[in-house]
XYZ file of C-alpha atoms in Angstrom:
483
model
C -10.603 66.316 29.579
C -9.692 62.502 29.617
C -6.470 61.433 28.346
C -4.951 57.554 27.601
C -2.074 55.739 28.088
C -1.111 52.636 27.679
C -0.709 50.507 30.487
C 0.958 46.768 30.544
C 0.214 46.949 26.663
C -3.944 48.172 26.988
C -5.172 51.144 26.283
C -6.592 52.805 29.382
C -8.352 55.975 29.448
C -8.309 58.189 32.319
C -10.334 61.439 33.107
C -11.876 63.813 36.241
C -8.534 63.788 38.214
C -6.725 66.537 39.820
C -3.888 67.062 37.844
C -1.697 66.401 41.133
C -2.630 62.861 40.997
C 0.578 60.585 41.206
C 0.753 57.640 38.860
C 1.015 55.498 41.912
C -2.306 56.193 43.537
C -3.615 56.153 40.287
C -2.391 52.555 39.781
C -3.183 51.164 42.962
C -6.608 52.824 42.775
C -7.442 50.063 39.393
C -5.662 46.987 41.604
C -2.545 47.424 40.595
C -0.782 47.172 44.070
C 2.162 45.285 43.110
C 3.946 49.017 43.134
C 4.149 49.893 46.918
C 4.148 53.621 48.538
C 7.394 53.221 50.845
C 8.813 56.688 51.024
C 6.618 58.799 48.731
C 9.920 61.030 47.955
C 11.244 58.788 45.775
C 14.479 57.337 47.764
C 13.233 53.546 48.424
C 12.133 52.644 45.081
C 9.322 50.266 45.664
C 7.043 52.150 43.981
C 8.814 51.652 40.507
C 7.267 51.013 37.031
C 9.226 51.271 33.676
C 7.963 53.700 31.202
C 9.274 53.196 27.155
C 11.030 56.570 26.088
C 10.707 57.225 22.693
C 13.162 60.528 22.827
C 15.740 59.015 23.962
C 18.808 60.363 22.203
C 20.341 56.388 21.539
C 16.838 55.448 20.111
C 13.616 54.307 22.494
C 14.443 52.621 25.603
C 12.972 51.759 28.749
C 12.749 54.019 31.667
C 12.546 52.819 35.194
C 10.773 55.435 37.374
C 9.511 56.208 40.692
C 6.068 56.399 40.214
C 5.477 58.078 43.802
C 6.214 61.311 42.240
C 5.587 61.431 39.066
C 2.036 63.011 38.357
C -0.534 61.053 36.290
C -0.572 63.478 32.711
C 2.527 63.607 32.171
C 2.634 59.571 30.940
C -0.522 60.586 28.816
C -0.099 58.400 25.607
C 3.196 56.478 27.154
C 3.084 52.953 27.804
C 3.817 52.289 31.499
C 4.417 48.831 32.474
C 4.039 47.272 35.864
C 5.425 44.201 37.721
C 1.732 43.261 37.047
C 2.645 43.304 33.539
C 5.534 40.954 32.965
C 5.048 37.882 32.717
C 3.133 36.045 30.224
C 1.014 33.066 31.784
C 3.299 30.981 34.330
C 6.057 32.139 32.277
C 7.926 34.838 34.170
C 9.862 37.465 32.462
C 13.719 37.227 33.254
C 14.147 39.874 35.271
C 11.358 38.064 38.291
C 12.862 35.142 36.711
C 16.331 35.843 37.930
C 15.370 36.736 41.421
C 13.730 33.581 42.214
C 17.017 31.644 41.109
C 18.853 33.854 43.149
C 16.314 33.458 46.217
C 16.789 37.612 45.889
C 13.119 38.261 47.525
C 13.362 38.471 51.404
C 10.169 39.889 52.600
C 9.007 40.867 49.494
C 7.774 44.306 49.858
C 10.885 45.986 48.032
C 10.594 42.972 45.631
C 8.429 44.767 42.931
C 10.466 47.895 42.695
C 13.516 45.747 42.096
C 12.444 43.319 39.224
C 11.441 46.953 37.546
C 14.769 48.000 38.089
C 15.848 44.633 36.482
C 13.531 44.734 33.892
C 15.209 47.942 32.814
C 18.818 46.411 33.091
C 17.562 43.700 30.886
C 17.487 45.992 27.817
C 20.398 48.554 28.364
C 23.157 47.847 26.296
C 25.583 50.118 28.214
C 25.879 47.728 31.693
C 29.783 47.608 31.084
C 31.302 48.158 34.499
C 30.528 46.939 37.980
C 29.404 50.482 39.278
C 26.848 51.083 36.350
C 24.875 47.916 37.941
C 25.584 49.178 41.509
C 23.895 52.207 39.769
C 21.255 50.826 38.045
C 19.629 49.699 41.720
C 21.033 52.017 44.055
C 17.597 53.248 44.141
C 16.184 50.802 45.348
C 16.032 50.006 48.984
C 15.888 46.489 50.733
C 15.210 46.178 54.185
C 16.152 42.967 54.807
C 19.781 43.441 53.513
C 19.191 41.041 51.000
C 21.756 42.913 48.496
C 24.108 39.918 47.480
C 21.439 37.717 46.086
C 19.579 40.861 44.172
C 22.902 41.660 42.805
C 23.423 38.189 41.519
C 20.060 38.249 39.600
C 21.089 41.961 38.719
C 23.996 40.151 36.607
C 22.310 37.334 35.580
C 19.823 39.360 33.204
C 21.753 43.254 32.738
C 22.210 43.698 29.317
C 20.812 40.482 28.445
C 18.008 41.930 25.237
C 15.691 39.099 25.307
C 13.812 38.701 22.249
C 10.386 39.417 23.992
C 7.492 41.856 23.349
C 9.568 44.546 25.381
C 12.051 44.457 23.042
C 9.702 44.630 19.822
C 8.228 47.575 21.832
C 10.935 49.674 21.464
C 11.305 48.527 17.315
C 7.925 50.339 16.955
C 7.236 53.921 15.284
C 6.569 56.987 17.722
C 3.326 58.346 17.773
C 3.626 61.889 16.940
C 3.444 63.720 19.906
C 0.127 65.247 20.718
C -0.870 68.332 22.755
C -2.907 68.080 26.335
C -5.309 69.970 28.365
C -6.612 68.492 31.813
C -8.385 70.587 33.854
C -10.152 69.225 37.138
C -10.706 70.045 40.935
C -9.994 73.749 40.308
C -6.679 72.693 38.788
C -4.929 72.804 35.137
C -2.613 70.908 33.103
C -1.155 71.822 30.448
C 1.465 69.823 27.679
C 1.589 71.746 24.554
C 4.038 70.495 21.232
C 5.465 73.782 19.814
C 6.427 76.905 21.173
C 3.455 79.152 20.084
C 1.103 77.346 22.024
C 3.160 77.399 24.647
C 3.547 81.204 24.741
C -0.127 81.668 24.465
C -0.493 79.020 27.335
C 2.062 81.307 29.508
C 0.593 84.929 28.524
C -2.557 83.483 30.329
C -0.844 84.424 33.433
C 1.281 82.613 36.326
C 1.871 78.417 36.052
C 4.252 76.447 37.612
C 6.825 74.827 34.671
C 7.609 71.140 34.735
C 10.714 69.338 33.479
C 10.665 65.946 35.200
C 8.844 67.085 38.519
C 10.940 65.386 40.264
C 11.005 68.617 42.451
C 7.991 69.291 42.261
C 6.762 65.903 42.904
C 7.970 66.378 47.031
C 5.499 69.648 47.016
C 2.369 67.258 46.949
C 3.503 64.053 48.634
C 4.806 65.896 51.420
C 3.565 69.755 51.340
C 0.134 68.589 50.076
C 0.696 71.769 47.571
C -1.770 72.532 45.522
C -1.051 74.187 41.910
C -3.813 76.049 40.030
C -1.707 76.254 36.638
C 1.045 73.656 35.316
C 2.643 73.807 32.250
C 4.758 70.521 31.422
C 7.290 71.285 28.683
C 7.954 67.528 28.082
C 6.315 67.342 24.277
C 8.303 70.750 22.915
C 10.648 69.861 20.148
C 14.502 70.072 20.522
C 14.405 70.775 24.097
C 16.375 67.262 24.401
C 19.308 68.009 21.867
C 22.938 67.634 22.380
C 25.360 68.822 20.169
C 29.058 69.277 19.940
C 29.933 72.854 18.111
C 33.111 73.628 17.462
C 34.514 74.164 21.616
C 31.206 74.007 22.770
C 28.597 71.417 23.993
C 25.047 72.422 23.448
C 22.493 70.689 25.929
C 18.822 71.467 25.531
C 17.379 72.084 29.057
C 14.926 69.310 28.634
C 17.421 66.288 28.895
C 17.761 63.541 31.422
C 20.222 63.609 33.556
C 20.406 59.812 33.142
C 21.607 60.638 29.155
C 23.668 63.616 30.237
C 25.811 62.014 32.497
C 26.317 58.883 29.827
C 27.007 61.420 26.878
C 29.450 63.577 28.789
C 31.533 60.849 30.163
C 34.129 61.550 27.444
C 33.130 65.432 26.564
C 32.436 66.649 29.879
C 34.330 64.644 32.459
C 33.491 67.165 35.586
C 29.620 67.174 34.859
C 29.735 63.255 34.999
C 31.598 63.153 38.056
C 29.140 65.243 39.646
C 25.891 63.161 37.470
C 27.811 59.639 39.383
C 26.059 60.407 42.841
C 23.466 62.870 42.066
C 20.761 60.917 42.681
C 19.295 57.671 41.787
C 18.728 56.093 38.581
C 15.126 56.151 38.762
C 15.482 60.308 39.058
C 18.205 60.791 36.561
C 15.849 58.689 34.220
C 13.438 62.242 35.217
C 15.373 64.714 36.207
C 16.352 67.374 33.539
C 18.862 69.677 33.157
C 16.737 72.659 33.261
C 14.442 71.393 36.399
C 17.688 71.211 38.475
C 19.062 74.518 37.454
C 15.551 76.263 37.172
C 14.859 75.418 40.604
C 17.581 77.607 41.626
C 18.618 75.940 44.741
C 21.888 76.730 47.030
C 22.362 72.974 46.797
C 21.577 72.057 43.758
C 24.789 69.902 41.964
C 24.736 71.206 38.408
C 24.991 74.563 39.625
C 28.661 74.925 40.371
C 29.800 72.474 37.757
C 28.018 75.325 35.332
C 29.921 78.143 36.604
C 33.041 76.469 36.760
C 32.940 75.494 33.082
C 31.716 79.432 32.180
C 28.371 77.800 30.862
C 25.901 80.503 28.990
C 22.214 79.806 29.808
C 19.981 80.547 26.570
C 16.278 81.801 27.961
C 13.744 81.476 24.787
C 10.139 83.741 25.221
C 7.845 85.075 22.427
C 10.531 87.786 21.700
C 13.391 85.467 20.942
C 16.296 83.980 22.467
C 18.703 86.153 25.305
C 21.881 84.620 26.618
C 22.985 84.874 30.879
C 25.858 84.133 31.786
C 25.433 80.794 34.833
C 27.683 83.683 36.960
C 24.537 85.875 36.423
C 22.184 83.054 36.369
C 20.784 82.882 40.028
C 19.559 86.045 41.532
C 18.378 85.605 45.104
C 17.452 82.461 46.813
C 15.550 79.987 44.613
C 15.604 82.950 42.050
C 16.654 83.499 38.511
C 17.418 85.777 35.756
C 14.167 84.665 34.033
C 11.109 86.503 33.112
C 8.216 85.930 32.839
C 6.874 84.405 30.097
C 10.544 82.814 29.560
C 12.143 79.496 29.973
C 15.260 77.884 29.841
C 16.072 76.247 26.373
C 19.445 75.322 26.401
C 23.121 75.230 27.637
C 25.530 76.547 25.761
C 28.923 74.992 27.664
C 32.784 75.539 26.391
C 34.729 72.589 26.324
C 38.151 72.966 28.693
C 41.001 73.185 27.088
C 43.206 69.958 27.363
C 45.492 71.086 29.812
C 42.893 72.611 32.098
C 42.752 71.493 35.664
C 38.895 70.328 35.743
C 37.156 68.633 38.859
C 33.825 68.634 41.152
C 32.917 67.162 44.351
C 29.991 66.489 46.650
C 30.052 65.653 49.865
C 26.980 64.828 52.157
C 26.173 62.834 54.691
C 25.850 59.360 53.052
C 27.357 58.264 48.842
C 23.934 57.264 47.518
C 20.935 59.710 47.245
C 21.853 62.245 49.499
C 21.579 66.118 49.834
C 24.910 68.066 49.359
C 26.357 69.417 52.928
C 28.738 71.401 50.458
C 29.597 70.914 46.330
C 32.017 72.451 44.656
C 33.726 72.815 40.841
C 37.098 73.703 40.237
C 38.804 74.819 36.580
C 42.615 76.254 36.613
C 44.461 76.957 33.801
C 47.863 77.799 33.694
C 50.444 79.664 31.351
C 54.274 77.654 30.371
C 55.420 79.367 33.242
C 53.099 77.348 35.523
C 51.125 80.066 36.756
C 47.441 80.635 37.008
C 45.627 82.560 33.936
C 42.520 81.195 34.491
C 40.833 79.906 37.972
C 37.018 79.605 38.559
C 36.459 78.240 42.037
C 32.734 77.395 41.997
C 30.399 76.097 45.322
C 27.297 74.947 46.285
C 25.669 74.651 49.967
C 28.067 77.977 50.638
C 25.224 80.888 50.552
C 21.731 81.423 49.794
C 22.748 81.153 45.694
C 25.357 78.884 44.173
C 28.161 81.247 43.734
C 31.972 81.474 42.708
C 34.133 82.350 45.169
C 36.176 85.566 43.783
C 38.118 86.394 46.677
C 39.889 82.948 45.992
C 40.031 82.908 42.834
C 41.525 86.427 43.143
C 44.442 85.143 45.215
C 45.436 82.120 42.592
C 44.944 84.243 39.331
C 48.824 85.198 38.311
C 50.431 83.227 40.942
C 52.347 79.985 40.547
C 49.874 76.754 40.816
C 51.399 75.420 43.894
C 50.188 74.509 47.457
C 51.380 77.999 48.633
C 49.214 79.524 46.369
C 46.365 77.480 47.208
C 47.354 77.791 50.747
C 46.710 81.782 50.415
C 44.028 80.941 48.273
C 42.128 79.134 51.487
C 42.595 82.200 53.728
C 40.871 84.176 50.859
C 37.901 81.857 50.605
C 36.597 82.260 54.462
C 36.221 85.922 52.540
C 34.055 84.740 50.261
C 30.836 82.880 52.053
C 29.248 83.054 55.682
C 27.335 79.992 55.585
C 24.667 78.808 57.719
C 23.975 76.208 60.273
C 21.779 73.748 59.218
C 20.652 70.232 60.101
C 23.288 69.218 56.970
C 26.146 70.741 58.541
C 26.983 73.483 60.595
C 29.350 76.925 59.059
C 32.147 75.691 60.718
C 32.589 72.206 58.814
C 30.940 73.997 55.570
C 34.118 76.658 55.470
C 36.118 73.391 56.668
C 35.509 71.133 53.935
C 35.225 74.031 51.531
C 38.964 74.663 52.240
C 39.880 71.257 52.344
C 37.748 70.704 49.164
C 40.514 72.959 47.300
C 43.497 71.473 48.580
C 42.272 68.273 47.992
C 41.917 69.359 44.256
C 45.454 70.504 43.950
C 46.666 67.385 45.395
C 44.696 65.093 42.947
C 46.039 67.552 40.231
C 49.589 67.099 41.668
C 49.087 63.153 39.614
C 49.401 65.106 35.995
C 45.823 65.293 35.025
C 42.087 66.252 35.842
C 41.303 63.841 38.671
C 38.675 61.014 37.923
C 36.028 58.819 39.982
C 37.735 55.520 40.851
C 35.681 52.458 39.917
C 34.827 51.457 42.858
C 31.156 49.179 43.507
C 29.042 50.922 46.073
C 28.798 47.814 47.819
C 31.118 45.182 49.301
C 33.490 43.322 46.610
C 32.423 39.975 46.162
C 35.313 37.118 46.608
C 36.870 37.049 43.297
C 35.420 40.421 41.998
C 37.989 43.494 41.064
C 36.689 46.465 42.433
């Protein structure tokens, strides 16, 4: 079945493709070869487009993306925009306006990628610190070194709103939503709006569930994998909520990272510390919150932020809603509680109380768009006497699930919060994990920094409250810049 989208403001229709088809071959397949294949992974960022988000939780904005991994239906009726699609005439749009001034294009091949980047800075109203820009291109990789200049042009235009057609864009009425079928090469794609087409879709046996596929998206660029059934949950209603009950913060499973790490900044310190250097903007603008727990593996970063904060996962099937505890969450290596014909809905997460200790870390081989060696959450709460009552000591990287460690925790739990404690605590943990060798670490600097991970924690407590991210750029401080 075709399908359209609209692309740099035309309607394009598109049909007979295997549902694996990534919007970048399909783009450079009609001449659109401004967007380049660097990595196919999605770390380099030359293959970036913008895409407008109507679900966005602030209102529509624009999305940039790495279009190297994302798969061809699921923009069906979005508009995609290229660098092919900017400027009008000889008049460029600010964002490739920008770089010229700034002389930011060196060779040129990363050059596309980073005016999309731009172009997205251009309308984001929320640009208000220096590492939000280092942020907003962090994704995007020049191999010239030509950062200084692209980061001049980066301030030139972030948060600028020019009155263009961009901006009237995102003025417009939604469409409403509409369901999807493409089925080609042997291969099936499926988008439906409301949940009892999705159960019918599911009781037709196995598929393969999207969020963002930015996942998934490695499995063909690099496995070559082949899926006979998927089932993109993208178009279901409420799966992008957030709400704030009364002690509790309610995330539907379906939300970007890239809004989730903005709306808990305040409500959810710990899950924004870990958000800061998950990835890079182009995957948080993909990535959901169900996709990264869903996938279920030992590394993933949400994981132990979830178990620290005693988060309840909500799985939703034909039969109704069950809750799992995230301690009961992940059964086996890249396995879950869920059944099948279930998904994930939502998050159901208890705010800390005040005087909680709260903190996560993540530490891997380079800052920016990495793979965790070893993460880890931490949550103590003590009684007026100053000892522990409450201690969930939560790692990732550690075993073949993300797991607490209880023999730890065990040795804080009624004992003063002091480095003695957390001392004995240490000796406990080497109890809790044998972890592997690996070519991210070997089990020797994994039960190393795991240690050190905790002490370090009780020392940044030691300053009299949860420990935050310094602001620090990414990149060197420019003469007369504050870091």
């Amino acid at each position: 079945m075709a399908f359209q989208l609209r692309l740099n403001g035309t309607p394009r229709s598109v049909g007979d493709l295997a549902p694996t088809t990534t919007l970048l071959d399909w783009l450079r397949s009609q001449g659109l070869t401004g967007s380049k294949e660097g990595c196919a992974e999605g770390d380099c960022g030359a293959c970036t487009v913008a895409l407008l988000d109507r679900g966005a939780p602030g209102g529509p904005t624009w999305r940039a993306v790495c279009s190297c991994i994302l798969l061809l239906p699921q923009v069906a009726d979005q508009d995609v925009v290229t660098v092919e699609g900017l400027a009008v005439g000889d008049q460029l749009h600010p964002a490739q306006q920008a770089l010229v001034e700034a002389l930011g294009s060196q060779c040129g091949y990363c050059t596309p990628g980073f005016v999309m980047s731009l172009f997205e800075a251009s309308y984001r109203r929320d640009l208000d610190c220096r590492w939000k820009k280092d942020d907003q291109i962090c994704g995007n990789l020049c191999r010239c070194t030509g950062y200084r200049p692209i980061r001049e042009a980066l301030d030139a235009v972030a948060g600028s709103l020019p009155k263009d057609r961009f901006q009237a864009s995102l003025e417009q009425p939604a469409p409403k939503a509409a369901p999807l079928r493409v089925q080609a090469e042997g291969a099936r794609f499926d988008r439906p709006t409301s949940a009892e087409a999705l159960w019918d879709i599911l009781d037709e046996g196995p598929a393969r569930i999207l969020g963002g596929a930015t996942d998934l998206g490695l499995d063909v660029t690099q496995r070559h994998a082949r899926f006979d059934r998927l089932v993109d949950l993208g178009a279901l209603p409420g799966m992008r909520e957030l709400r704030v009950t009364e002690g509790r913060v309610v995330v539907g499973a379906g939300m970007l990272l890239a809004d989730l790490e903005r709306a808990c900044e305040t409500l959810l310190p710990a899950l924004t510390r870990m958000l800061r250097f998950f990835g890079s903007r182009q995957i948080k603008n993909r990535a959901t919150v169900g996709g990264n727990l869903c996938n279920a593996s030992p590394i993933g970063d949400l994981a132990p932020v979830m178990l620290a904060l005693d988060a309840e996962a909500v799985l939703r099937s034909r039969a109704g809603d069950r809750r799992v505890p995230m301690a009961d969450f992940f059964t086996g290596y890249r396995q879950t509680a869920l059944r099948s014909g279930e998904i994930l809905a939502r998050l159901e997460i208890p705010r800390p109380p005040d005087d909680a200790w709260v903190s996560s870390y993540k530490v891997s081989k380079r800052r920016e768009l990495d793979i965790s060696a070893v993460s880890a959450a931490f949550l103590v709460l003590t009684d007026k006497a100053g000892r522990c009552r409450k201690v969930r000591l939560a790692y990732g990287g550690m075993a073949a699930t993300p797991a607490r460690a209880r023999h730890a925790e065990a040795a804080l739990l009624g004992q003063p919060w002091d480095a003695g404690a957390v001392q004995s605590a240490c000796v406990a943990l080497l109890r809790d994990f044998t972890p592997m060798d690996d070519q991210r670490a070997s089990a020797w600097f994994r039960n190393t920094v795991a240690t050190n991970l905790l002490r370090g924690f009780f020392e940044e407590c030691t300053g009299g409250s949860s420990p935050t991210l310094p602001q620090r750029p990414t990149a060197t401080v420019l003469p007369g810049e504050s870091a």
